[in-house]
């Protein structure tokens, strides 16, 4: 009986169990490539925060330009030295 059982188990494992495991993990891998709903919500919140920060920065820049235009003793912003390395 053992002489017949071992080859049958080996064939079933080789042609059914191993491919099934491989396809199972491929499916999990593909599912993880997409964004989860929590990730999408987090990205949307980050996008809104970035847009709000961009609007605030634009407002600050326009206020700075107005104050520079009102103050004649300061050189224009474009002629100031920059410290970029």
CSV table of N, CA and C in Angstrom, one decimal:
chain,number,residue,atom,x,y,z
A,1,UNK,N,0.8,-1.2,0.0
A,1,UNK,CA,0.0,0.0,0.0
A,1,UNK,C,0.9,1.3,0.0
A,2,UNK,N,2.0,1.3,0.8
A,2,UNK,CA,2.8,2.4,0.8
A,2,UNK,C,3.5,2.7,-0.5
A,3,UNK,N,3.7,1.6,-1.3
A,3,UNK,CA,4.4,1.8,-2.6
A,3,UNK,C,3.5,2.6,-3.6
A,4,UNK,N,2.2,2.5,-3.4
A,4,UNK,CA,1.3,3.2,-4.3
A,4,UNK,C,1.0,4.6,-3.7
A,5,UNK,N,0.9,4.7,-2.5
A,5,UNK,CA,0.5,6.0,-1.8
A,5,UNK,C,1.5,7.1,-2.0
A,6,UNK,N,2.8,6.8,-1.8
A,6,UNK,CA,3.8,7.8,-1.9
A,6,UNK,C,3.9,8.4,-3.3
A,7,UNK,N,3.9,7.7,-4.4
A,7,UNK,CA,3.9,8.4,-5.7
A,7,UNK,C,2.6,9.2,-6.0
A,8,UNK,N,1.4,8.7,-5.5
A,8,UNK,CA,0.2,9.5,-5.6
A,8,UNK,C,0.3,10.8,-4.9
A,9,UNK,N,0.7,10.8,-3.6
A,9,UNK,CA,0.9,12.0,-2.9
A,9,UNK,C,1.9,12.9,-3.5
A,10,UNK,N,3.0,12.4,-4.0
A,10,UNK,CA,4.0,13.2,-4.7
A,10,UNK,C,3.4,13.9,-5.9
A,11,UNK,N,2.6,13.2,-6.7
A,11,UNK,CA,2.1,13.7,-8.0
A,11,UNK,C,1.0,14.8,-7.6
A,12,UNK,N,0.2,14.5,-6.6
A,12,UNK,CA,-0.8,15.5,-6.2
A,12,UNK,C,-0.1,16.8,-5.7
A,13,UNK,N,0.9,16.6,-4.9
A,13,UNK,CA,1.6,17.8,-4.3
A,13,UNK,C,2.3,18.5,-5.5
A,14,UNK,N,2.8,17.9,-6.4
A,14,UNK,CA,3.6,18.5,-7.5
A,14,UNK,C,2.7,19.3,-8.4
A,15,UNK,N,1.5,18.7,-8.8
A,15,UNK,CA,0.7,19.3,-9.8
A,15,UNK,C,-0.5,20.0,-9.3
A,16,UNK,N,-0.9,19.9,-8.0
A,16,UNK,CA,-2.1,20.6,-7.5
A,16,UNK,C,-1.7,21.5,-6.4
A,17,UNK,N,-1.0,21.0,-5.4
A,17,UNK,CA,-0.8,21.8,-4.2
A,17,UNK,C,0.2,23.0,-4.4
A,18,UNK,N,1.4,22.7,-5.1
A,18,UNK,CA,2.4,23.7,-5.3
A,18,UNK,C,1.9,24.8,-6.2
A,19,UNK,N,1.2,24.5,-7.4
A,19,UNK,CA,0.7,25.6,-8.2
A,19,UNK,C,-0.4,26.4,-7.5
A,20,UNK,N,-1.2,25.7,-6.7
A,20,UNK,CA,-2.2,26.4,-5.9
A,20,UNK,C,-1.6,27.4,-5.0
A,21,UNK,N,-0.6,27.0,-4.3
A,21,UNK,CA,0.1,27.9,-3.4
A,21,UNK,C,0.7,29.1,-4.2
A,22,UNK,N,1.3,28.8,-5.3
A,22,UNK,CA,1.9,29.9,-6.1
A,22,UNK,C,0.9,30.9,-6.6
A,23,UNK,N,-0.2,30.4,-7.1
A,23,UNK,CA,-1.3,31.3,-7.6
A,23,UNK,C,-1.9,32.1,-6.4
A,24,UNK,N,-2.0,31.4,-5.2
A,24,UNK,CA,-2.5,32.1,-4.0
A,24,UNK,C,-1.6,33.3,-3.7
A,25,UNK,N,-0.3,33.1,-3.7
A,25,UNK,CA,0.6,34.2,-3.3
A,25,UNK,C,0.7,35.3,-4.4
A,26,UNK,N,0.5,34.9,-5.7
A,26,UNK,CA,0.5,35.9,-6.8
A,26,UNK,C,-0.7,36.7,-6.6
A,27,UNK,N,-1.9,36.2,-6.3
A,27,UNK,CA,-3.1,36.9,-6.1
A,27,UNK,C,-2.9,37.9,-4.9
A,28,UNK,N,-2.3,37.5,-3.8
A,28,UNK,CA,-2.1,38.4,-2.7
A,28,UNK,C,-1.2,39.5,-3.1
A,29,UNK,N,-0.1,39.2,-3.9
A,29,UNK,CA,0.8,40.2,-4.3
A,29,UNK,C,0.1,41.3,-5.2
A,30,UNK,N,-0.7,40.8,-6.1
A,30,UNK,CA,-1.4,41.8,-7.0
A,30,UNK,C,-2.4,42.6,-6.2
A,31,UNK,N,-3.0,42.0,-5.2
A,31,UNK,CA,-4.0,42.8,-4.4
A,31,UNK,C,-3.3,43.9,-3.6
A,32,UNK,N,-2.0,43.6,-3.2
A,32,UNK,CA,-1.3,44.6,-2.4
A,32,UNK,C,-0.7,45.7,-3.2
A,33,UNK,N,-0.7,45.6,-4.6
A,33,UNK,CA,-0.2,46.6,-5.4
A,33,UNK,C,-1.1,47.8,-5.5
A,34,UNK,N,-2.4,47.6,-5.3
A,34,UNK,CA,-3.3,48.6,-5.3
A,34,UNK,C,-3.4,49.3,-4.0
A,35,UNK,N,-3.9,50.6,-4.0
A,35,UNK,CA,-4.1,51.3,-2.8
A,35,UNK,C,-5.3,50.9,-2.0
A,36,UNK,N,-5.1,50.8,-0.7
A,36,UNK,CA,-6.2,50.4,0.2
A,36,UNK,C,-7.1,51.7,0.4
A,37,UNK,N,-8.3,51.6,0.8
A,37,UNK,CA,-9.1,52.8,1.1
A,37,UNK,C,-8.5,53.7,2.1
A,38,UNK,N,-7.9,53.2,3.1
A,38,UNK,CA,-7.2,54.1,4.1
A,38,UNK,C,-6.1,54.8,3.5
A,39,UNK,N,-5.3,54.2,2.6
A,39,UNK,CA,-4.2,54.9,1.9
A,39,UNK,C,-4.8,56.0,1.0
A,40,UNK,N,-5.9,55.7,0.3
A,40,UNK,CA,-6.4,56.7,-0.5
A,40,UNK,C,-6.9,57.9,0.3
A,41,UNK,N,-7.5,57.7,1.4
A,41,UNK,CA,-8.0,58.8,2.3
A,41,UNK,C,-6.8,59.6,2.8
A,42,UNK,N,-5.8,58.9,3.2
A,42,UNK,CA,-4.6,59.6,3.7
A,42,UNK,C,-4.0,60.5,2.6
A,43,UNK,N,-3.9,59.9,1.3
A,43,UNK,CA,-3.3,60.7,0.2
A,43,UNK,C,-4.2,61.9,-0.1
A,44,UNK,N,-5.5,61.8,0.0
A,44,UNK,CA,-6.4,62.9,-0.2
A,44,UNK,C,-6.2,64.0,0.8
A,45,UNK,N,-6.1,63.6,2.1
A,45,UNK,CA,-5.8,64.5,3.2
A,45,UNK,C,-4.5,65.2,2.9
A,46,UNK,N,-3.5,64.5,2.6
A,46,UNK,CA,-2.2,65.1,2.3
A,46,UNK,C,-2.3,66.1,1.1
A,47,UNK,N,-3.1,65.7,0.1
A,47,UNK,CA,-3.2,66.6,-1.1
A,47,UNK,C,-3.9,67.9,-0.6
A,48,UNK,N,-5.0,67.8,0.2
A,48,UNK,CA,-5.7,69.0,0.7
A,48,UNK,C,-4.7,69.9,1.5
A,49,UNK,N,-3.9,69.3,2.4
A,49,UNK,CA,-3.0,70.0,3.2
A,49,UNK,C,-2.0,70.7,2.3
A,50,UNK,N,-1.5,70.0,1.3
A,50,UNK,CA,-0.5,70.7,0.4
A,50,UNK,C,-1.1,71.8,-0.3
A,51,UNK,N,-2.3,71.7,-0.8
A,51,UNK,CA,-3.0,72.8,-1.5
A,51,UNK,C,-3.1,74.0,-0.5
A,52,UNK,N,-3.6,73.8,0.7
A,52,UNK,CA,-3.8,74.8,1.7
A,52,UNK,C,-2.4,75.5,2.0
A,53,UNK,N,-1.4,74.7,2.1
A,53,UNK,CA,0.0,75.3,2.4
A,53,UNK,C,0.4,76.2,1.2
A,54,UNK,N,0.1,75.7,0.0
A,54,UNK,CA,0.5,76.4,-1.2
A,54,UNK,C,-0.2,77.8,-1.2
A,55,UNK,N,-1.5,77.8,-0.9
A,55,UNK,CA,-2.2,79.1,-0.9
A,55,UNK,C,-1.7,80.0,0.2
A,56,UNK,N,-1.3,79.5,1.3
A,56,UNK,CA,-0.7,80.3,2.4
A,56,UNK,C,0.6,80.9,2.0
A,57,UNK,N,1.4,80.1,1.3
A,57,UNK,CA,2.7,80.6,0.9
A,57,UNK,C,2.6,81.7,-0.2
A,58,UNK,N,1.6,81.5,-1.1
A,58,UNK,CA,1.4,82.5,-2.1
A,58,UNK,C,0.9,83.8,-1.5
A,59,UNK,N,0.1,83.7,-0.4
A,59,UNK,CA,-0.4,84.9,0.3
A,59,UNK,C,0.8,85.6,1.0
A,60,UNK,N,1.6,84.8,1.6
A,60,UNK,CA,2.8,85.4,2.3
A,60,UNK,C,3.7,86.1,1.3
A,61,UNK,N,3.9,85.4,0.1
A,61,UNK,CA,4.8,86.0,-0.9
A,61,UNK,C,4.2,87.3,-1.4
A,62,UNK,N,2.9,87.4,-1.6
A,62,UNK,CA,2.3,88.6,-2.1
A,62,UNK,C,2.4,89.7,-1.0
A,63,UNK,N,2.2,89.3,0.2
A,63,UNK,CA,2.4,90.3,1.3
A,63,UNK,C,3.8,90.8,1.4
A,64,UNK,N,4.8,89.9,1.2
A,64,UNK,CA,6.2,90.4,1.2
A,64,UNK,C,6.5,91.3,0.0
A,65,UNK,N,5.9,91.0,-1.1
A,65,UNK,CA,6.2,91.8,-2.3
A,65,UNK,C,5.5,93.2,-2.1
A,66,UNK,N,4.4,93.2,-1.5
A,66,UNK,CA,3.7,94.5,-1.2
A,66,UNK,C,4.6,95.3,-0.2
A,67,UNK,N,5.1,94.7,0.8
A,67,UNK,CA,5.9,95.4,1.8
A,67,UNK,C,7.2,95.9,1.2
A,68,UNK,N,7.8,95.1,0.3
A,68,UNK,CA,9.0,95.5,-0.3
A,68,UNK,C,8.8,96.7,-1.3
A,69,UNK,N,7.6,96.7,-1.9
A,69,UNK,CA,7.3,97.8,-2.8
A,69,UNK,C,7.0,99.1,-2.0
A,70,UNK,N,6.5,99.0,-0.8
A,70,UNK,CA,6.2,100.1,0.1
A,70,UNK,C,7.5,100.7,0.7
A,71,UNK,N,8.5,99.8,0.9
A,71,UNK,CA,9.7,100.2,1.5
A,71,UNK,C,10.8,100.5,0.5
A,72,UNK,N,11.1,101.8,0.2
A,72,UNK,CA,12.1,102.1,-0.9
A,72,UNK,C,13.5,101.9,-0.5
A,73,UNK,N,13.9,101.8,0.8
A,73,UNK,CA,15.3,101.7,1.1
A,73,UNK,C,15.8,100.3,1.0
A,74,UNK,N,14.9,99.3,0.8
A,74,UNK,CA,15.4,97.9,0.6
A,74,UNK,C,15.6,97.6,-0.9
A,75,UNK,N,16.6,96.9,-1.2
A,75,UNK,CA,16.8,96.6,-2.6
A,75,UNK,C,15.7,95.5,-3.0
A,76,UNK,N,15.4,95.4,-4.3
A,76,UNK,CA,14.4,94.5,-4.7
A,76,UNK,C,14.8,93.1,-4.4
A,77,UNK,N,13.9,92.2,-4.2
A,77,UNK,CA,14.1,90.8,-3.8
A,77,UNK,C,15.1,90.1,-4.7
A,78,UNK,N,14.9,90.3,-6.0
A,78,UNK,CA,15.8,89.6,-7.0
A,78,UNK,C,17.2,89.9,-6.9
A,79,UNK,N,17.6,91.2,-6.4
A,79,UNK,CA,19.0,91.5,-6.3
A,79,UNK,C,19.6,91.2,-5.0
A,80,UNK,N,18.8,90.6,-4.0
A,80,UNK,CA,19.4,90.2,-2.8
A,80,UNK,C,20.2,89.0,-2.9
A,81,UNK,N,21.3,88.9,-2.1
A,81,UNK,CA,22.1,87.7,-2.2
A,81,UNK,C,21.3,86.4,-1.8
A,82,UNK,N,21.6,85.3,-2.4
A,82,UNK,CA,20.9,84.1,-2.0
A,82,UNK,C,22.0,83.2,-1.4
A,83,UNK,N,21.6,82.3,-0.5
A,83,UNK,CA,22.5,81.4,0.2
A,83,UNK,C,22.3,80.0,-0.3
A,84,UNK,N,22.0,79.8,-1.5
A,84,UNK,CA,21.8,78.4,-2.0
A,84,UNK,C,23.2,77.8,-2.3
A,85,UNK,N,23.4,76.6,-1.9
A,85,UNK,CA,24.7,75.9,-2.1
A,85,UNK,C,24.5,74.8,-3.1
